[in-house]
């Protein structure tokens, strides 16, 4: 009887502590249930990769029944054929079941397992994208949350891709997504070819699953999964609402960060999807093409109220007949904000050319297009550059001077920032300037059109002309970004720190935050200042003990940090999970003996695992199958040795300054101009000259 009840229960609601890695806060614990990976024929190794990413040991088990509470902290692998027998009887409160299916084995996966598992991870073995797996598991287990960070951004955009097959988009994806905070896959516009040369009326789940997988492998942006119906400018048929549930629930299982649920769908379907959404967020969508919809009407209010019931974001999109309806929409927007301050954010625009003003004024998840897309997803859609151009013409985006202030080496940044500003249609000027004599930074800040600065090397956090500090800048004691808040006389400066976020993003590229929890780390640095952002980043991932070489931590970051005093003290330390060197280039080789000493062979908690193929990311940290330990070398410039090569030979997953700098640039751009430029674009566009 108990089993029956469990079988009927919906996927358990999101665990309470899901506030994942968001700006300035600690990684949340997320879902603490036992992770069970269902693996296909001869695919045991995927279990070890999940375990490695999560920083946990693993074991293979014969069935669900044999998994008990003593397995907490261990990733369990169960073969597909065994899992089928008792998946329906598993204790859902104790374990979370992930159906890991290698598409090279054929599609679709076993349909019963797909339906019964909590989540489904589709992957390719050649090439294998560890970063994709890492993001999938960190997201579905609630260790990271894009939404919480996005919702605090002053403006958010998503690109509506309209490709019949996302494969055609992949080569341009980095460029297409500049300025986007999320990417929408219009599932209804996908065209699945059939053997007879025609296309399927509705793309099959199998085709859609593969398309979502391909997209996620190539983008770090959250994915919005949309099945737009025929009445709302889409192609999904409306005669069978159950079909929507099937696709949209599967999107949740695939770990899509956002799922678009149309308001016309029966309430029962909308409610179920909302309750079962796990860590995905529901965008409740309403479109009106009748031309009779009125923003000031009671109907508009009730549509918002109905959408709010089962939506984390409410989207309302309509066709209008006159310019004044844009003003009516702005009034509606302000009313909603005032009346429902704690309600879901509203994303509302008017379609057609007449409605373009509203596309520029909407600040929440504005749909955008790009000239490289085959068609616009809706009439009147604009690109990020067009919206910024319009805002600039209306005086909503005043032209500013933005600076890189610092050493000569930071100059190539100017070319890159200019490239981004051009691509985004931002009116600003960017200039690299030498800091020169004491006080120069303040001189720049006092200029009338000062729009912010990136500072390298950073400034001490105590600058009288920078009255506000982010928590990170205050704790780290360093400002690397000056952000201007407000306009004119009411503007003020906020000192922030983007470097730690760049380091944290690097640390979590191939590992989930849980991999760092309570593990030891070693930091090498010539001084405490260079190491402070590293300590802060590691602390945000709940690292355990931190050992230092070359410096003693001071101030608010000193607790739990212990210097190595002798060779013996090094030998007493357990296997560290991370070694980060902030040594200057001429000293960076000094880390090499430590990397060798703690080489992979010494690790007790990670089994030797057969490697999967490389992830082909071309970053020099190429082995997509990491060994369970992370090394970062922050040295910038010609070095004596090659610590990255030594690290890789000794079994470390190694990253250089190009990785952390690219991630830091992403954060810097977000802080300075509020725009998202993906890491992959930074790597692509910065070429070799930048770092
Ligand atoms: O809901 C929306 C908004 C949209 O219809 C637009 O008007 O830009 C485009 C769609 O792709 C998206 O799902």
XYZ file of C-alpha atoms and ligand atoms in Angstrom:
704
model
C 0.000 0.000 0.000
C 2.796 2.373 0.970
C 4.464 1.649 -2.325
C 1.342 2.453 -4.261
C 1.105 5.822 -2.550
C 4.668 6.672 -3.451
C 4.082 5.665 -7.022
C 1.200 8.056 -7.355
C 2.930 10.972 -5.701
C 4.066 13.725 -8.008
C 7.763 14.445 -8.270
C 8.514 15.854 -4.823
C 8.369 19.606 -4.717
C 11.585 21.556 -4.806
C 13.502 21.064 -1.549
C 13.488 24.125 0.671
C 17.128 25.029 0.383
C 17.572 25.559 -3.297
C 19.113 28.953 -3.398
C 22.006 27.954 -5.542
C 25.035 29.909 -6.551
C 23.783 33.404 -7.005
C 25.412 36.773 -6.796
C 27.321 37.051 -3.605
C 25.688 34.225 -1.737
C 26.811 30.789 -0.766
C 25.946 27.736 -2.780
C 22.849 26.103 -1.324
C 22.774 22.478 -0.308
C 20.028 21.750 -2.805
C 18.486 18.302 -3.130
C 20.162 15.991 -0.617
C 18.501 12.767 -1.781
C 20.621 9.857 -2.993
C 21.408 10.301 -6.682
C 20.643 7.177 -8.726
C 21.885 7.092 -12.312
C 20.241 4.671 -14.697
C 22.819 3.759 -17.338
C 22.556 2.060 -20.705
C 24.354 -0.921 -22.139
C 28.136 -0.676 -21.520
C 27.703 2.890 -20.219
C 28.741 2.335 -16.573
C 31.322 5.060 -16.934
C 28.661 7.759 -17.047
C 27.885 6.884 -13.416
C 31.483 7.639 -12.488
C 31.353 10.979 -14.307
C 28.223 12.028 -12.405
C 29.939 11.000 -9.172
C 33.097 12.865 -10.108
C 31.209 16.053 -10.958
C 29.354 15.847 -7.648
C 32.549 15.020 -5.757
C 31.137 11.751 -4.450
C 32.099 8.081 -4.618
C 29.839 5.701 -6.530
C 28.749 2.099 -6.577
C 26.717 0.005 -8.983
C 23.593 -1.611 -7.547
C 21.348 -4.398 -8.851
C 18.065 -2.532 -8.317
C 16.296 0.309 -6.486
C 15.284 -1.932 -3.660
C 18.888 -2.434 -2.649
C 19.431 1.311 -2.155
C 19.060 2.394 1.455
C 19.716 5.379 3.647
C 23.275 4.111 4.265
C 23.917 5.122 0.623
C 23.616 8.843 1.393
C 26.705 10.500 -0.032
C 27.246 7.825 -2.691
C 26.081 8.002 -6.302
C 24.347 4.776 -7.284
C 24.329 3.303 -10.778
C 21.629 0.872 -11.924
C 21.578 -0.696 -15.395
C 18.574 0.089 -17.598
C 17.348 -3.490 -17.660
C 17.466 -3.757 -13.847
C 16.015 -0.302 -13.273
C 12.932 -1.173 -15.310
C 11.958 -3.845 -12.810
C 11.434 -1.687 -9.735
C 11.770 2.007 -10.646
C 8.056 2.470 -10.013
C 8.431 1.217 -6.469
C 11.385 3.383 -5.435
C 11.230 5.591 -2.377
C 11.056 9.043 -3.966
C 11.778 10.779 -0.707
C 15.050 8.892 -0.375
C 16.381 9.021 -3.906
C 16.276 10.983 -7.117
C 16.399 8.866 -10.280
C 18.128 10.173 -13.409
C 17.799 8.279 -16.641
C 21.149 8.855 -18.394
C 20.775 7.897 -22.012
C 23.525 7.969 -24.612
C 21.832 8.975 -27.869
C 24.487 7.019 -29.798
C 22.690 3.887 -28.555
C 19.608 5.007 -30.454
C 16.619 7.147 -29.722
C 14.252 7.257 -27.987
C 15.381 5.994 -24.601
C 13.197 3.318 -22.994
C 9.861 5.119 -22.826
C 8.806 3.622 -19.496
C 12.065 4.675 -17.859
C 11.832 8.156 -19.362
C 8.381 8.565 -17.910
C 9.173 7.073 -14.514
C 12.535 8.752 -13.792
C 12.678 12.161 -12.121
C 15.077 13.535 -14.723
C 16.628 12.464 -17.989
C 20.122 13.297 -19.190
C 20.719 12.788 -22.899
C 24.350 12.777 -23.987
C 26.728 11.943 -26.772
C 29.879 9.999 -26.132
C 31.806 11.487 -29.045
C 32.203 14.317 -28.319
C 31.372 14.236 -24.630
C 30.500 17.535 -22.948
C 31.326 17.331 -19.286
C 30.348 20.975 -18.810
C 26.823 20.094 -19.960
C 26.562 17.231 -17.485
C 27.945 19.401 -14.728
C 25.397 22.136 -15.370
C 22.528 19.632 -15.734
C 23.173 17.939 -12.426
C 23.999 21.128 -10.511
C 20.762 22.670 -11.794
C 18.416 19.737 -11.349
C 19.711 19.132 -7.822
C 19.208 22.805 -6.978
C 22.868 23.628 -6.378
C 22.813 26.467 -8.892
C 19.998 28.788 -9.862
C 20.128 31.078 -12.870
C 16.748 32.549 -12.121
C 17.601 34.142 -8.807
C 20.488 36.041 -10.377
C 18.525 36.954 -13.527
C 15.563 38.296 -11.689
C 17.721 40.899 -9.946
C 19.169 42.151 -13.270
C 17.695 45.502 -14.347
C 16.998 44.154 -17.861
C 16.829 40.610 -19.169
C 16.576 39.376 -22.754
C 16.049 36.033 -24.398
C 16.693 35.123 -27.989
C 13.829 33.284 -29.704
C 15.511 30.845 -32.036
C 13.406 29.864 -35.003
C 15.493 27.134 -36.588
C 13.805 24.019 -37.964
C 16.903 22.129 -36.811
C 19.169 23.647 -34.144
C 22.175 22.035 -35.819
C 22.118 24.874 -38.337
C 22.384 27.379 -35.475
C 25.237 25.819 -33.591
C 28.127 27.394 -35.470
C 26.693 30.885 -34.948
C 25.326 30.393 -31.466
C 28.049 32.360 -29.697
C 27.321 35.410 -31.839
C 23.550 34.929 -31.855
C 23.372 34.912 -28.096
C 25.378 38.054 -27.363
C 23.129 40.203 -25.198
C 20.804 37.320 -24.299
C 20.274 36.010 -20.811
C 18.492 32.899 -22.037
C 17.831 31.099 -25.292
C 14.379 29.960 -26.347
C 13.928 26.795 -28.357
C 10.689 27.066 -30.301
C 9.839 23.391 -30.277
C 6.784 23.986 -32.456
C 9.012 25.376 -35.213
C 11.308 22.333 -35.285
C 10.879 20.251 -38.423
C 11.611 16.587 -38.037
C 12.353 14.991 -41.411
C 10.532 11.742 -42.147
C 11.877 8.875 -44.290
C 9.442 9.776 -47.116
C 10.946 13.252 -47.469
C 8.133 15.060 -45.677
C 8.138 16.489 -42.156
C 6.367 15.280 -39.082
C 3.332 17.427 -38.169
C 4.597 17.510 -34.595
C 8.267 16.781 -33.947
C 8.577 13.603 -31.886
C 9.824 13.669 -28.287
C 12.795 11.764 -29.528
C 13.731 14.451 -32.055
C 13.001 17.255 -29.610
C 15.116 15.606 -26.899
C 18.091 15.421 -29.198
C 17.619 19.024 -30.296
C 17.509 20.250 -26.698
C 20.617 18.194 -25.940
C 22.506 19.683 -28.896
C 21.545 23.191 -27.909
C 22.500 22.728 -24.278
C 25.838 21.204 -25.160
C 26.758 24.395 -27.024
C 25.373 27.153 -24.823
C 25.867 28.073 -21.217
C 22.640 30.105 -21.271
C 19.468 28.853 -19.595
C 17.059 27.263 -22.061
C 13.409 28.269 -22.468
C 11.334 25.392 -23.854
C 8.331 26.631 -25.814
C 5.527 24.766 -27.595
C 3.616 27.678 -29.112
C 0.121 26.748 -30.287
C -1.400 27.494 -33.708
C -3.705 30.190 -32.346
C -0.739 32.078 -30.888
C 1.514 32.256 -33.923
C 2.959 28.791 -33.396
C 2.578 25.376 -34.966
C 1.616 23.108 -32.083
C -1.912 21.731 -32.620
C -4.509 22.588 -30.007
C -6.786 19.589 -30.205
C -4.953 17.561 -27.581
C -3.839 19.490 -24.471
C -2.401 16.277 -23.013
C 0.285 16.483 -25.690
C 1.488 19.754 -24.158
C 1.737 18.149 -20.744
C 3.780 15.317 -22.199
C 6.287 17.644 -23.870
C 6.451 20.258 -21.148
C 6.887 17.747 -18.349
C 9.674 16.133 -20.350
C 11.314 19.575 -20.647
C 11.392 19.715 -16.836
C 12.926 16.239 -16.779
C 15.571 17.353 -19.288
C 16.582 20.156 -16.959
C 15.331 23.068 -19.098
C 15.644 26.103 -16.881
C 12.395 27.686 -18.145
C 9.250 26.076 -19.470
C 6.679 28.169 -21.326
C 3.128 27.111 -20.388
C 0.279 28.709 -22.319
C -2.603 30.082 -20.285
C -5.320 28.506 -22.459
C -4.235 25.037 -21.314
C -6.611 23.375 -18.836
C -5.939 24.458 -15.275
C -5.177 20.918 -14.183
C -2.280 20.714 -16.642
C -0.916 24.112 -15.659
C -1.163 23.285 -11.964
C 0.523 19.909 -12.354
C 3.402 21.380 -14.324
C 3.823 24.120 -11.731
C 3.841 21.632 -8.869
C 6.209 19.292 -10.641
C 8.574 21.921 -11.957
C 11.485 21.003 -9.677
C 14.083 23.723 -10.181
C 12.745 24.798 -13.568
C 10.720 27.988 -13.696
C 7.378 28.329 -15.410
C 6.731 31.208 -17.791
C 2.965 31.555 -18.008
C 2.294 32.779 -21.544
C -0.649 34.639 -23.054
C -0.815 35.887 -26.649
C -3.732 37.733 -28.248
C -3.848 38.147 -32.003
C -7.486 39.241 -32.174
C -6.706 42.951 -32.226
C -9.470 43.558 -29.696
C -7.509 43.090 -26.497
C -7.352 46.183 -24.292
C -4.750 46.742 -21.566
C -7.084 48.903 -19.436
C -9.805 46.196 -19.409
C -10.799 43.939 -16.472
C -9.946 41.034 -18.798
C -6.286 42.061 -18.814
C -6.285 42.097 -15.006
C -7.877 38.693 -14.790
C -5.433 37.209 -17.275
C -2.597 38.420 -15.078
C -4.252 36.955 -11.985
C -4.870 33.611 -13.652
C -1.284 33.502 -14.991
C 0.123 34.401 -11.586
C -1.376 31.278 -10.040
C 1.013 28.932 -11.805
C 3.753 31.171 -13.150
C 7.172 32.251 -11.932
C 7.100 34.837 -14.725
C 3.932 36.140 -16.402
C 4.160 36.902 -20.107
C 1.409 38.858 -21.904
C 1.778 39.666 -25.608
C -0.836 41.278 -27.834
C -1.515 42.871 -31.195
C -2.465 46.550 -30.982
C -4.045 49.096 -33.309
C -2.679 52.395 -32.129
C 0.407 53.871 -30.592
C -1.478 54.939 -27.492
C -1.908 51.281 -26.547
C 1.794 51.246 -25.746
C 1.129 53.884 -23.088
C -1.808 51.856 -21.824
C 0.510 48.895 -21.477
C 2.999 51.010 -19.497
C 0.203 52.040 -17.161
C -0.866 48.414 -16.791
C 2.748 47.460 -16.024
C 3.043 50.106 -13.325
C -0.281 49.082 -11.774
C 0.747 45.443 -11.620
C 4.053 46.365 -10.032
C 2.320 48.511 -7.425
C -0.503 46.071 -6.680
C 1.517 42.854 -6.616
C 4.975 43.807 -5.363
C 5.654 40.195 -4.404
C 3.988 38.705 -7.457
C 5.801 37.143 -10.395
C 7.576 39.598 -12.700
C 5.611 40.693 -15.751
C 7.029 40.475 -19.251
C 4.625 42.317 -21.541
C 5.007 43.654 -25.062
C 2.839 44.669 -27.987
C 3.455 43.016 -31.318
C 3.794 44.536 -34.759
C 5.646 47.659 -35.749
C 3.308 49.786 -33.672
C 4.277 47.838 -30.599
C 8.040 48.225 -30.911
C 8.132 50.975 -28.320
C 6.865 48.485 -25.745
C 9.587 46.022 -26.718
C 12.147 48.672 -25.828
C 10.410 49.573 -22.568
C 9.809 46.057 -21.286
C 12.604 45.063 -18.893
C 11.739 41.491 -17.938
C 12.680 38.666 -20.291
C 12.290 40.730 -23.446
C 12.094 38.497 -26.492
C 14.713 39.434 -29.074
C 15.756 38.280 -32.511
C 19.042 38.434 -34.405
C 19.774 39.157 -38.077
C 21.285 35.677 -38.419
C 17.999 33.916 -37.590
C 15.931 32.528 -40.495
C 12.705 34.297 -39.435
C 11.526 36.524 -36.607
C 9.520 34.617 -34.023
C 6.797 37.267 -33.872
C 5.834 40.437 -35.729
C 7.789 43.494 -34.660
C 10.556 41.598 -32.863
C 13.777 43.550 -32.523
C 17.395 42.602 -31.921
C 19.299 43.587 -28.763
C 21.179 46.172 -30.827
C 17.895 47.635 -32.162
C 16.410 47.846 -28.666
C 19.526 49.536 -27.311
C 19.493 51.890 -30.300
C 15.873 52.798 -29.588
C 16.570 53.329 -25.881
C 19.511 55.494 -26.760
C 17.417 57.640 -29.159
C 14.789 58.090 -26.464
C 17.438 59.255 -24.005
C 17.025 56.119 -21.906
C 20.568 54.974 -22.509
C 22.827 58.008 -22.293
C 26.233 57.800 -23.884
C 28.920 57.154 -21.256
C 32.656 56.869 -21.066
C 33.667 53.539 -19.672
C 37.288 52.836 -18.810
C 39.779 50.106 -18.222
C 42.148 51.736 -15.776
C 45.375 50.011 -14.998
C 48.505 48.498 -16.273
C 49.522 48.496 -19.917
C 48.592 44.833 -20.306
C 44.902 45.548 -19.995
C 44.856 47.637 -23.193
C 43.677 44.871 -25.604
C 40.539 44.792 -23.496
C 39.514 48.051 -25.180
C 39.242 46.403 -28.601
C 37.169 43.617 -27.145
C 34.821 45.882 -25.190
C 34.357 48.033 -28.292
C 33.489 44.906 -30.254
C 30.840 44.041 -27.662
C 29.448 47.567 -27.550
C 29.138 47.545 -31.359
C 27.514 44.145 -31.426
C 25.028 45.308 -28.781
C 24.402 48.737 -30.308
C 25.510 50.471 -27.098
C 26.402 54.123 -27.546
C 29.252 54.144 -25.021
C 32.929 54.887 -25.523
C 35.498 52.591 -24.091
C 39.073 53.603 -23.364
C 42.050 51.933 -21.712
C 44.070 54.330 -19.621
C 47.135 54.049 -17.465
C 46.478 54.614 -13.798
C 49.607 56.745 -13.523
C 50.022 58.825 -10.432
C 48.023 58.484 -7.247
C 44.544 59.876 -7.568
C 44.060 59.332 -11.273
C 41.165 56.921 -10.801
C 39.219 59.520 -8.883
C 39.879 62.046 -11.644
C 38.190 59.746 -14.161
C 35.278 59.087 -11.848
C 34.573 62.782 -11.505
C 34.181 63.359 -15.243
C 30.590 64.247 -16.209
C 30.012 61.257 -18.497
C 31.809 58.686 -16.405
C 29.950 55.382 -16.848
C 32.074 53.004 -14.797
C 35.460 51.380 -14.898
C 37.262 48.126 -14.795
C 40.409 48.411 -12.693
C 43.473 46.229 -12.968
C 45.262 45.857 -10.596
C 42.342 46.452 -8.225
C 41.999 49.350 -5.818
C 41.929 48.888 -2.045
C 38.289 48.917 -0.949
C 38.628 52.060 1.182
C 38.248 54.886 -1.343
C 36.456 57.920 0.054
C 34.960 58.739 -3.380
C 33.387 55.252 -3.666
C 30.744 55.370 -0.935
C 29.105 51.971 -1.518
C 30.699 48.549 -1.634
C 29.315 45.162 -2.542
C 29.717 42.516 0.174
C 32.328 40.805 -1.940
C 34.414 43.963 -2.468
C 34.229 44.770 1.243
C 35.227 41.276 2.385
C 37.923 40.823 -0.249
C 39.133 44.366 0.404
C 39.497 45.129 -3.302
C 37.529 46.943 -5.975
C 38.064 45.816 -9.551
C 34.899 47.366 -10.973
C 33.343 50.757 -10.300
C 29.654 50.731 -11.130
C 27.616 53.919 -11.557
C 24.127 53.688 -10.110
C 21.506 56.281 -11.000
C 21.756 59.359 -13.177
C 22.912 62.951 -12.832
C 22.985 64.447 -9.360
C 21.509 61.369 -7.769
C 24.171 59.030 -9.188
C 26.638 57.286 -6.929
C 29.478 54.813 -7.234
C 29.482 51.237 -6.079
C 32.764 49.385 -5.724
C 32.409 45.754 -6.756
C 34.582 42.736 -7.369
C 34.141 40.618 -10.488
C 37.340 38.594 -10.126
C 35.993 36.215 -7.498
C 33.003 35.446 -9.694
C 35.328 34.630 -12.591
C 37.222 32.251 -10.328
C 34.036 30.644 -9.034
C 32.669 30.208 -12.546
C 35.907 28.446 -13.505
C 35.754 26.216 -10.431
C 32.179 25.192 -11.239
C 32.639 24.686 -14.964
C 33.288 20.962 -14.680
C 32.254 20.341 -11.081
C 29.050 20.941 -9.159
C 29.321 23.169 -6.081
C 28.843 20.114 -3.837
C 32.201 18.759 -5.000
C 33.927 21.499 -2.963
C 31.906 21.171 0.204
C 34.123 20.532 3.245
C 37.109 19.564 1.065
C 40.598 20.969 1.560
C 42.198 23.520 -0.775
C 45.675 25.034 -1.104
C 46.331 28.602 -2.246
C 49.767 29.865 -3.231
C 50.381 33.578 -3.419
C 53.071 36.150 -2.769
C 50.636 38.169 -0.696
C 47.226 38.100 0.910
C 45.726 40.689 -1.481
C 46.163 38.541 -4.586
C 44.671 35.550 -2.766
C 41.636 37.259 -1.218
C 39.271 36.813 -4.182
C 40.322 33.143 -4.401
C 39.477 32.563 -0.736
C 36.143 34.324 -1.198
C 35.272 32.192 -4.239
C 36.195 28.969 -2.443
C 34.237 30.002 0.634
C 31.160 30.622 -1.532
C 31.375 26.944 -2.467
C 31.531 25.892 1.200
C 35.108 24.653 0.976
C 36.590 23.121 4.152
C 40.097 23.922 5.341
C 42.268 26.232 3.234
C 46.057 25.925 3.455
C 48.280 28.722 2.239
C 51.790 28.955 0.853
C 53.639 32.268 0.644
C 51.212 34.367 2.694
C 49.078 34.473 5.802
C 45.420 35.385 5.416
C 44.302 38.454 7.337
C 41.037 40.091 8.267
C 37.558 38.726 7.600
C 38.830 35.924 5.351
C 41.350 34.507 7.834
C 39.208 32.028 9.733
C 39.716 28.406 8.675
C 42.830 29.388 6.718
C 46.137 27.919 7.886
C 49.607 28.513 6.482
C 51.897 25.598 5.642
C 54.942 26.022 7.809
C 57.066 23.073 6.721
C 57.292 20.112 4.358
C 55.930 17.956 7.185
C 52.840 20.114 7.469
C 52.210 19.551 3.746
C 52.544 15.812 4.204
C 49.991 15.776 6.987
C 47.310 17.242 4.750
C 44.585 15.122 3.197
C 44.248 15.124 -0.552
C 43.272 18.715 -1.443
C 40.407 19.097 -3.883
C 41.679 22.364 -5.344
C 45.050 24.042 -5.693
C 45.008 27.634 -6.878
C 48.144 29.566 -7.627
C 48.003 33.350 -7.559
C 51.790 33.529 -7.802
C 53.240 35.942 -10.354
C 54.470 34.408 -13.662
C 58.132 34.309 -12.652
C 57.241 32.256 -9.576
C 54.357 30.204 -10.899
C 56.538 27.105 -11.416
C 56.860 26.844 -7.628
C 53.461 25.122 -7.544
C 54.733 22.174 -9.565
C 56.149 20.061 -6.691
C 52.785 20.345 -4.894
C 50.892 19.256 -7.993
C 53.155 16.225 -8.300
C 53.007 15.458 -4.593
C 49.221 15.401 -4.651
C 49.057 13.700 -8.016
C 45.983 11.694 -8.887
C 47.577 8.432 -7.806
C 47.386 9.572 -4.184
C 43.711 10.226 -4.232
C 41.792 7.894 -1.978
C 38.272 9.087 -2.625
C 38.238 8.829 -6.415
C 38.600 5.584 -8.205
C 40.631 5.462 -11.359
C 38.033 5.801 -14.091
C 38.159 4.990 -17.749
C 38.116 8.252 -19.682
C 35.400 9.451 -21.973
C 36.316 11.261 -25.143
C 37.472 14.850 -24.895
C 34.954 17.642 -24.758
C 36.742 19.376 -27.571
C 36.440 22.777 -25.967
C 39.926 23.671 -27.079
C 40.719 25.420 -23.856
C 43.853 23.624 -23.025
C 42.042 21.866 -20.214
C 40.888 19.544 -22.943
C 40.275 16.270 -21.156
C 36.539 16.402 -20.858
C 36.826 13.652 -18.329
C 38.359 15.296 -15.296
C 40.127 13.397 -12.580
C 38.336 14.882 -9.648
C 40.680 17.676 -8.644
C 41.002 21.219 -9.818
C 44.057 23.374 -10.427
C 43.933 27.024 -11.476
C 46.985 29.025 -12.417
C 46.199 32.737 -12.286
C 49.629 33.833 -13.526
C 49.382 36.152 -16.514
C 52.457 36.478 -18.712
C 55.560 34.506 -19.739
C 56.341 31.823 -17.192
C 59.363 29.753 -16.323
C 57.758 26.329 -16.157
C 54.457 24.990 -17.435
C 52.335 24.355 -14.356
C 49.238 23.584 -16.442
C 51.029 20.766 -18.262
C 52.448 19.412 -14.992
C 48.978 19.547 -13.459
C 47.398 17.663 -16.333
C 50.118 15.023 -16.290
C 49.496 14.600 -12.564
C 45.766 14.108 -13.022
C 44.448 17.576 -12.262
C 41.752 19.353 -14.228
C 43.711 22.468 -15.046
C 42.599 25.971 -15.992
C 44.691 28.980 -16.865
C 44.162 32.690 -16.569
C 42.420 32.768 -19.962
C 39.495 30.863 -18.430
C 39.164 32.920 -15.270
C 39.699 36.179 -17.178
C 37.006 35.322 -19.721
C 34.538 34.477 -16.946
C 35.569 37.676 -15.134
C 34.981 39.691 -18.316
C 31.453 38.246 -18.485
C 30.837 39.494 -14.934
C 32.484 42.852 -15.624
C 30.245 43.489 -18.630
C 27.180 42.539 -16.614
C 28.170 44.977 -13.908
C 29.187 47.852 -16.187
C 26.553 47.750 -18.920
C 24.020 45.212 -17.613
C 24.420 43.009 -20.680
C 25.151 39.341 -20.833
C 27.914 38.302 -23.179
C 28.462 34.561 -22.955
C 31.813 33.143 -21.915
C 32.125 31.339 -25.230
C 31.754 34.642 -27.100
C 34.415 36.246 -24.915
C 36.750 33.359 -25.739
C 35.838 33.531 -29.403
C 36.075 37.273 -29.847
C 39.030 37.971 -27.621
C 41.379 35.851 -29.724
C 44.881 35.399 -28.424
C 45.644 39.018 -27.721
C 43.490 39.583 -24.703
C 44.959 37.466 -21.943
O 6.221 34.530 -26.210
C 7.110 34.883 -26.954
C 7.220 36.244 -27.393
C 7.136 36.337 -28.894
O 5.854 35.970 -29.292
C 7.331 37.803 -29.299
O 6.345 38.481 -29.457
O 8.482 38.227 -29.414
C 8.153 35.389 -29.507
C 7.982 33.978 -29.011
O 8.999 33.146 -29.543
C 8.063 33.929 -27.524
O 7.782 32.640 -27.056
